[in-house]
Coordinates of C-alpha atoms in Angstrom, one line a residue:
X1 CA 155.7 48.9 -40.0
X2 CA 152.4 49.5 -38.2
X3 CA 149.3 48.1 -39.8
X4 CA 145.9 49.7 -39.0
X5 CA 142.5 48.0 -39.3
X6 CA 139.1 49.4 -38.7
X7 CA 136.5 47.2 -37.0
X8 CA 133.0 47.7 -38.4
X9 CA 129.7 47.1 -36.6
X10 CA 128.6 43.6 -37.4
X11 CA 125.0 42.7 -38.4
X12 CA 125.2 39.7 -36.0
X13 CA 123.4 37.6 -38.5
X14 CA 120.0 39.0 -37.9
X15 CA 119.5 41.4 -40.8
X16 CA 119.3 44.5 -38.7
X17 CA 120.5 47.9 -39.9
X18 CA 121.6 49.6 -36.7
X19 CA 122.5 49.1 -33.1
X20 CA 123.2 51.1 -29.9
X21 CA 126.6 51.1 -28.3
X22 CA 126.1 50.1 -24.7
X23 CA 129.6 49.9 -23.3
X24 CA 133.2 49.5 -24.4
X25 CA 135.1 46.7 -22.9
X26 CA 138.5 48.2 -24.0
X27 CA 140.1 51.6 -24.1
X28 CA 142.7 53.3 -26.3
X29 CA 146.1 51.7 -25.7
X30 CA 144.8 48.3 -24.6
X31 CA 146.3 45.2 -26.1
X32 CA 143.6 42.8 -27.3
X33 CA 143.7 39.1 -28.4
X34 CA 141.8 37.3 -31.2
X35 CA 138.1 36.9 -30.3
X36 CA 138.3 39.1 -27.2
X37 CA 135.1 40.9 -26.4
X38 CA 135.6 44.6 -27.1
X39 CA 132.1 46.1 -27.1
X40 CA 128.6 45.4 -25.9
X41 CA 125.8 46.6 -28.2
X42 CA 122.0 46.5 -28.1
X43 CA 120.1 45.6 -31.3
X44 CA 116.4 45.7 -31.8
X45 CA 116.3 42.2 -30.3
X46 CA 118.9 41.8 -27.6
X47 CA 122.1 42.9 -26.0
X48 CA 125.1 41.3 -27.8
X49 CA 128.8 41.2 -27.0
X50 CA 131.0 41.5 -30.1
X51 CA 134.5 39.9 -30.3
X52 CA 137.2 41.2 -32.5
X53 CA 138.8 38.9 -35.1
X54 CA 142.3 40.4 -34.8
X55 CA 145.0 40.8 -32.1
X56 CA 146.7 44.1 -31.6
X57 CA 146.6 47.5 -29.8
X58 CA 143.5 49.7 -29.8
X59 CA 144.3 53.1 -31.3
X60 CA 140.9 54.8 -31.5
X61 CA 137.3 54.4 -30.4
X62 CA 135.1 56.1 -33.0
X63 CA 131.8 56.2 -31.1
X64 CA 130.6 56.9 -27.6
X65 CA 128.3 54.7 -25.4
X66 CA 124.7 55.6 -26.1
X67 CA 125.2 56.4 -29.8
X68 CA 123.2 54.6 -32.5
X69 CA 125.4 53.3 -35.2
X70 CA 124.5 51.8 -38.6
X71 CA 125.8 48.3 -39.5
X72 CA 129.0 48.5 -41.4
X73 CA 130.2 51.7 -39.7
X74 CA 133.8 51.6 -38.4
X75 CA 133.6 51.7 -34.6
X76 CA 137.2 50.9 -33.6
X77 CA 140.7 51.2 -35.1
X78 CA 143.6 49.1 -34.0
X79 CA 147.2 48.4 -34.9
X80 CA 147.5 44.7 -35.7
X81 CA 151.3 44.9 -36.0
X82 CA 152.4 47.1 -33.1
X83 CA 155.8 45.6 -33.0
X84 CA 156.6 46.2 -36.7
X85 CA 159.5 48.5 -37.6
X86 CA 158.7 52.0 -38.7
X87 CA 159.0 52.5 -42.5
X88 CA 161.5 55.0 -43.8
X89 CA 160.1 58.3 -44.9
X90 CA 160.6 57.6 -48.6
X91 CA 159.3 54.1 -48.4
X92 CA 156.2 53.4 -50.6
X93 CA 154.0 50.4 -50.6
X94 CA 154.4 48.2 -53.8
X95 CA 151.6 48.4 -56.3
X96 CA 150.3 44.8 -56.3
X97 CA 146.9 43.3 -56.1
X98 CA 145.8 42.8 -52.5
X99 CA 142.9 40.9 -51.1
X100 CA 142.0 40.8 -47.4
X101 CA 139.3 38.8 -45.8
X102 CA 137.4 39.7 -42.6
X103 CA 136.6 36.4 -41.0
X104 CA 133.2 36.0 -39.2
X105 CA 133.2 36.8 -35.6
X106 CA 133.2 33.7 -33.4
X107 CA 129.7 33.0 -32.1
X108 CA 128.0 35.1 -34.8
X109 CA 127.1 34.4 -38.3
X110 CA 128.6 37.5 -39.8
X111 CA 129.0 37.5 -43.5
X112 CA 132.5 37.3 -45.0
X113 CA 133.4 40.7 -46.3
X114 CA 136.1 40.9 -48.9
X115 CA 137.8 44.1 -49.9
X116 CA 140.0 44.3 -52.9
X117 CA 142.4 47.0 -54.2
X118 CA 143.5 47.0 -57.8
X119 CA 147.1 47.4 -58.9
X120 CA 147.7 50.8 -60.3
X121 CA 149.8 51.5 -63.4
X122 CA 152.8 53.5 -62.4
X123 CA 154.5 54.1 -65.8
X124 CA 157.8 54.0 -64.0
X125 CA 156.8 56.5 -61.3
X126 CA 156.7 55.5 -57.7
X127 CA 153.4 54.0 -56.7
X128 CA 151.1 56.0 -54.5
X129 CA 150.2 54.8 -51.0
X130 CA 147.3 52.4 -51.0
X131 CA 143.9 53.9 -50.2
X132 CA 142.0 52.3 -47.4
X133 CA 138.5 51.0 -48.1
X134 CA 136.3 50.1 -45.2
X135 CA 136.5 47.7 -43.6
X136 CA 140.1 47.4 -44.9
X137 CA 142.9 48.8 -42.8
X138 CA 143.5 52.5 -42.7
X139 CA 146.8 53.3 -44.5
X140 CA 149.4 54.7 -42.0
X141 CA 151.4 57.9 -42.6
X142 CA 154.6 57.3 -44.5
X143 CA 156.7 58.4 -41.5
X144 CA 156.9 56.8 -38.0
X145 CA 154.3 58.8 -36.1
X146 CA 151.1 58.4 -34.1
X147 CA 148.4 56.8 -36.2
X148 CA 146.1 59.1 -38.1
X149 CA 142.6 58.0 -38.8
X150 CA 140.5 59.7 -41.5
X151 CA 137.6 61.7 -40.4
X152 CA 134.3 59.9 -40.7
X153 CA 132.7 62.7 -42.6
X154 CA 134.1 65.1 -45.3
X155 CA 135.1 68.6 -44.4
X156 CA 132.6 71.0 -45.6
X157 CA 133.6 73.9 -47.8
X158 CA 131.2 76.4 -46.3
X159 CA 132.9 78.0 -43.3
X160 CA 133.8 74.6 -41.8
X161 CA 130.1 73.6 -41.4
X162 CA 129.6 69.8 -41.6
X163 CA 125.9 68.7 -42.2
X164 CA 124.7 66.2 -39.7
X165 CA 123.6 63.2 -41.7
X166 CA 124.3 59.4 -41.8
X167 CA 126.1 57.9 -44.8
X168 CA 123.0 56.5 -46.4
X169 CA 121.4 59.9 -46.2
X170 CA 124.5 61.5 -47.7
X171 CA 124.3 59.0 -50.6
X172 CA 120.7 59.7 -51.2
X173 CA 121.3 63.4 -51.3
X174 CA 124.1 62.9 -53.8
X175 CA 121.8 60.8 -56.0
X176 CA 119.0 63.3 -55.9
X177 CA 121.3 66.3 -56.4
X178 CA 120.5 67.9 -53.0
X179 CA 123.0 70.1 -51.2
X180 CA 123.0 69.0 -47.6
X181 CA 124.5 72.4 -46.6
X182 CA 121.3 74.1 -47.5
X183 CA 119.2 71.9 -45.3
X184 CA 118.3 72.1 -41.6
X185 CA 117.7 68.7 -40.1
X186 CA 114.4 67.9 -38.4
X187 CA 115.6 65.1 -36.2
X188 CA 116.9 65.5 -32.7
X189 CA 120.1 67.6 -32.6
X190 CA 119.5 68.9 -36.2
X191 CA 120.3 65.6 -37.9
X192 CA 119.2 65.5 -41.5
X193 CA 116.9 62.6 -42.4
X194 CA 115.8 60.8 -45.6
X195 CA 112.5 62.7 -45.5
X196 CA 114.4 66.0 -45.3
X197 CA 116.3 65.1 -48.5
X198 CA 113.2 63.9 -50.3
X199 CA 111.3 67.1 -49.4
X200 CA 114.1 69.2 -50.6
X201 CA 114.3 67.3 -53.8
X202 CA 110.6 67.8 -54.4
X203 CA 110.8 71.5 -53.6
X204 CA 109.0 71.2 -50.3
X205 CA 110.4 73.5 -47.6
X206 CA 111.6 71.6 -44.5
X207 CA 110.6 72.9 -41.1
X208 CA 113.3 72.6 -38.5
X209 CA 112.4 70.8 -35.3
X210 CA 112.6 72.7 -32.1
X211 CA 115.8 72.0 -30.2
X212 CA 114.7 70.1 -27.0
X213 CA 115.6 71.8 -23.8
X214 CA 115.4 70.7 -20.2
X215 CA 112.7 72.6 -18.3
X216 CA 112.3 71.5 -14.6
X217 CA 108.9 73.2 -14.5
X218 CA 107.4 70.6 -16.9
X219 CA 108.2 67.7 -14.6
X220 CA 108.6 65.5 -17.7
X221 CA 111.4 63.1 -18.8
X222 CA 111.8 62.1 -22.4
X223 CA 113.6 58.9 -23.4
X224 CA 114.5 58.1 -27.0
X225 CA 112.6 55.1 -28.5
X226 CA 115.3 52.6 -29.6
X227 CA 116.6 49.1 -29.2
X228 CA 114.3 46.4 -27.8
X229 CA 111.5 48.9 -27.0
X230 CA 111.5 50.2 -30.6
X231 CA 111.4 46.7 -32.1
X232 CA 108.7 45.5 -29.7
X233 CA 106.5 48.5 -30.6
X234 CA 106.8 47.9 -34.3
X235 CA 106.1 44.2 -34.0
X236 CA 103.0 44.7 -31.8
X237 CA 101.6 47.3 -34.2
X238 CA 102.2 45.1 -37.2
X239 CA 100.5 42.1 -35.5
X240 CA 97.6 44.1 -34.1
X241 CA 96.8 45.6 -37.5
X242 CA 97.6 42.5 -39.6
X243 CA 96.1 39.5 -37.7
X244 CA 92.4 39.6 -36.8
X245 CA 92.7 38.9 -33.1
X246 CA 90.1 36.9 -31.1
X247 CA 90.4 36.5 -27.4
X248 CA 88.6 33.8 -25.3
X249 CA 88.6 33.4 -21.5
X250 CA 88.4 30.4 -19.2
X251 CA 88.4 30.3 -15.3
X252 CA 89.5 27.0 -13.8
X253 CA 90.1 25.4 -10.4
X254 CA 93.7 24.4 -10.3
X255 CA 93.8 23.0 -6.8
X256 CA 94.7 19.5 -8.0
X257 CA 97.6 20.9 -10.0
X258 CA 98.9 22.9 -7.0
X259 CA 98.7 19.8 -4.8
X260 CA 100.6 17.7 -7.4
X261 CA 103.2 20.5 -7.5
X262 CA 103.8 20.2 -3.8
X263 CA 104.1 16.4 -4.1
X264 CA 106.6 16.6 -7.0
X265 CA 108.8 19.0 -5.1
X266 CA 109.6 16.2 -2.8
X267 CA 110.4 13.9 -5.7
X268 CA 114.2 13.5 -6.3
X269 CA 113.6 13.9 -10.0
X270 CA 112.7 17.5 -9.4
X271 CA 115.5 18.2 -6.8
X272 CA 117.1 21.5 -7.5
X273 CA 114.5 22.6 -10.0
X274 CA 112.1 25.5 -9.6
X275 CA 108.8 23.9 -10.5
X276 CA 106.4 26.7 -11.3
X277 CA 102.7 26.8 -12.6
X278 CA 104.3 28.0 -15.8
X279 CA 106.0 24.7 -16.3
X280 CA 102.7 22.9 -16.0
X281 CA 101.1 25.3 -18.4
X282 CA 103.9 24.8 -20.9
X283 CA 103.5 21.0 -20.7
X284 CA 99.7 21.4 -21.2
X285 CA 100.1 23.6 -24.2
X286 CA 102.5 21.1 -25.9
X287 CA 100.0 18.3 -25.3
X288 CA 97.0 20.3 -26.4
X289 CA 98.7 21.4 -29.6
X290 CA 98.8 17.8 -30.8
X291 CA 95.0 17.7 -30.7
X292 CA 94.6 21.2 -32.3
X293 CA 97.5 21.6 -34.7
X294 CA 96.0 24.8 -36.3
X295 CA 97.1 26.7 -33.1
X296 CA 100.7 25.9 -34.0
X297 CA 100.4 26.9 -37.7
X298 CA 101.1 30.4 -39.2
X299 CA 99.6 32.4 -42.0
X300 CA 102.0 33.1 -44.9
X301 CA 100.7 36.2 -46.7
X302 CA 103.3 36.3 -49.4
X303 CA 102.9 32.6 -50.4
X304 CA 99.2 32.6 -49.6
X305 CA 99.7 29.4 -47.6
X306 CA 99.0 28.2 -44.0
X307 CA 102.2 26.6 -42.7
X308 CA 101.7 23.8 -40.2
X309 CA 104.6 23.1 -38.0
X310 CA 105.3 19.6 -36.5
X311 CA 107.3 21.0 -33.6
X312 CA 106.7 23.5 -30.8
X313 CA 109.3 26.3 -30.3
X314 CA 107.6 27.7 -27.2
X315 CA 108.1 31.4 -26.5
X316 CA 108.0 32.8 -23.0
X317 CA 107.4 36.5 -22.7
X318 CA 109.8 37.9 -20.1
X319 CA 110.1 41.4 -18.7
X320 CA 113.7 42.7 -18.6
X321 CA 115.3 46.0 -17.7
X322 CA 115.7 46.6 -21.5
X323 CA 112.0 45.8 -22.3
X324 CA 109.9 42.8 -23.2
X325 CA 111.7 39.8 -24.9
X326 CA 110.4 36.5 -25.9
X327 CA 113.1 33.8 -25.9
X328 CA 112.1 30.3 -27.1
X329 CA 112.3 26.8 -25.7
X330 CA 113.2 24.8 -28.8
X331 CA 111.3 21.5 -29.4
X332 CA 109.4 22.0 -26.1
X333 CA 106.9 19.3 -27.2
X334 CA 109.7 16.7 -27.0
X335 CA 110.5 17.5 -23.4
X336 CA 109.3 16.0 -20.1
X337 CA 108.0 18.1 -17.3
X338 CA 111.4 18.0 -15.6
X339 CA 113.2 19.1 -18.8
X340 CA 110.7 21.9 -19.3
X341 CA 111.1 23.1 -15.7
X342 CA 114.9 23.2 -16.1
X343 CA 114.7 24.9 -19.6
X344 CA 112.3 27.6 -18.3
X345 CA 114.5 28.3 -15.3
X346 CA 117.6 28.7 -17.4
X347 CA 115.7 30.8 -20.0
X348 CA 114.4 33.2 -17.3
X349 CA 117.8 33.7 -15.7
X350 CA 119.4 34.5 -19.1
X351 CA 116.6 36.9 -20.0
X352 CA 116.8 38.8 -16.8
X353 CA 120.6 39.2 -17.2
X354 CA 120.0 40.8 -20.6
X355 CA 122.2 38.2 -22.3
X356 CA 119.5 36.5 -24.5
X357 CA 120.8 36.2 -28.0
X358 CA 118.9 37.1 -31.2
X359 CA 118.9 33.5 -32.3
X360 CA 117.1 32.5 -29.0
X361 CA 114.2 34.8 -29.8
X362 CA 113.6 33.8 -33.4
X363 CA 111.3 31.3 -35.1
X364 CA 108.8 30.7 -32.4
X365 CA 105.5 28.8 -32.9
X366 CA 103.5 29.6 -29.8
X367 CA 103.9 32.0 -26.8
X368 CA 102.9 32.0 -23.2
X369 CA 102.8 35.3 -21.2
X370 CA 102.4 35.1 -17.4
X371 CA 100.8 38.2 -16.0
X372 CA 99.9 36.3 -12.8
X373 CA 103.4 37.0 -11.4
X374 CA 102.3 40.7 -11.1
X375 CA 99.0 39.7 -9.3
X376 CA 97.0 40.4 -12.4
X377 CA 93.9 38.2 -13.1
X378 CA 93.9 38.2 -16.9
X379 CA 94.6 40.1 -20.1
X380 CA 94.1 40.2 -23.9
X381 CA 97.6 39.6 -25.2
X382 CA 98.8 40.5 -28.7
X383 CA 100.0 37.6 -30.8
X384 CA 103.7 37.5 -31.4
X385 CA 104.5 38.1 -35.1
X386 CA 105.1 34.9 -37.0
X387 CA 102.7 32.9 -34.8
X388 CA 99.0 32.3 -34.6
X389 CA 98.2 32.2 -30.8
X390 CA 99.3 33.3 -27.4
X391 CA 98.1 32.1 -24.0
X392 CA 97.9 34.4 -21.0
X393 CA 98.2 33.0 -17.4
X394 CA 96.6 35.1 -14.6
X395 CA 97.3 35.0 -10.9
X396 CA 96.3 31.9 -8.9
X397 CA 94.1 33.1 -6.1
X398 CA 92.1 31.6 -3.2
X399 CA 88.5 32.0 -4.4
X400 CA 85.1 30.7 -3.3
X401 CA 84.2 27.8 -5.6
X402 CA 81.4 25.3 -5.8
X403 CA 82.5 21.7 -5.3
X404 CA 79.9 18.9 -5.2
X405 CA 77.2 21.4 -4.4
X406 CA 79.2 23.1 -1.6
X407 CA 81.1 26.4 -1.6
X408 CA 84.8 25.8 -0.8
X409 CA 88.0 27.9 -1.0
X410 CA 89.9 26.7 -4.0
X411 CA 93.0 27.8 -6.1
X412 CA 91.5 29.5 -9.1
X413 CA 93.3 30.6 -12.3
X414 CA 92.0 32.6 -15.3
X415 CA 93.3 31.8 -18.7
X416 CA 92.9 33.9 -21.9
X417 CA 93.8 32.8 -25.4
X418 CA 94.3 35.3 -28.3
X419 CA 94.4 33.7 -31.8
X420 CA 94.6 34.7 -35.4
X421 CA 91.1 34.1 -36.9
X422 CA 92.5 33.7 -40.4
X423 CA 94.2 30.4 -39.2
X424 CA 92.2 29.4 -36.2
X425 CA 88.4 29.1 -36.2
X426 CA 86.4 29.7 -33.0
X427 CA 85.8 26.0 -32.6
X428 CA 89.5 25.2 -32.8
X429 CA 90.4 28.0 -30.4
X430 CA 87.8 27.0 -27.9
X431 CA 88.8 23.3 -28.0
X432 CA 92.4 24.1 -27.5
X433 CA 91.7 26.4 -24.5
X434 CA 89.4 23.8 -23.0
X435 CA 92.1 21.1 -23.4
X436 CA 94.7 23.3 -21.7
X437 CA 92.2 24.1 -18.9
X438 CA 91.3 20.5 -18.4
X439 CA 95.0 19.4 -18.1
X440 CA 95.7 22.2 -15.5
X441 CA 92.5 21.5 -13.6
X442 CA 93.1 17.8 -13.5
X443 CA 96.6 16.7 -14.4
X444 CA 95.4 13.1 -14.5
X445 CA 93.6 14.0 -17.8
X446 CA 97.0 13.7 -19.4
X447 CA 96.5 9.9 -19.2
X448 CA 93.8 10.2 -21.8
X449 CA 95.7 12.2 -24.3

């Protein structure tokens, strides 16, 4: 007989609570195989493709593209035994203990979820049909018919009105004894929020938010804050108001570096590689960190410790269609210039395609942001959370420069370094910035490190 299973939204091993559905890769009636990609989602960190752990036929898609869904919510139902024979009308499932395991999705560290149903005492009477418990399979109707999926929300007793609220909010309302039917949601579309429930529980009247309308005369366009943009904003606010930022600036003549770059392009070791000033900056940072390890440390507020890291996971801030992401080059300090150039090229291509994984953006130790690609001279960047410093590269421009007492046109670059003053003192920050500048102004200085 047909066997139906519901596929819940996975947490993708990053501890997030919700994600946005970007696009379905399947439709109702499609036959899918084990580990086939069925949906693309956007979390607060990146776009992720989710494979399904079963084979079968898709019977229902529960959410539309663009919707925000909480982790654990069923998003797809499928028949994993489409070729099974239909059960007779009087057939009843035996009352026996059952245990089903949802295996982790390939490529993601999803937790193993086990659902268990107890055997019921029948006292000689026929056993009732088993009740489906998410993410266990939905029990099919006893007769051979089209699959019937339970509604995601209960039917309301008051004139068919169903309060708009997510499952956690419904649970909170039940715990506090609040009738959701008596509330008007303040979120967009009249959705009831946790604050609405708490205010009702405290006897505070809830003011309904005005329903948004499209008015061409305002010449305004509103976009909901979610996904990568929402996560970036939260991280930047946390960093700006937690770490005491200090920013220092340095202007240098990088003509020797640019001349070396031109020579290396002709070297067969760099054949096929895009050798950019960013690669030189990455190498300089990794070398300078060894002389000023505090730059690569981090403040642990909970443990009241400064954590020094003997490796450099170098973050590169990248602008993408979905917002700013900071993927990491792992163990960048162990790489040669050719290896860094190759890694940076691959990292940039993946980021621009929107396929950077959450794992690739975690556990960084230092970040470089390159505003020079936009023709900008410099900036005061905000430190990435979990790190203590960030280096900003400006545009390399032809500029009048004094060389041996004479004014000449040189390739000039402005650097700025923001650092956490709890971890890095002014002397250490200045020495690090001076080291990076010296290595870029005269690459031969690397021989002395």
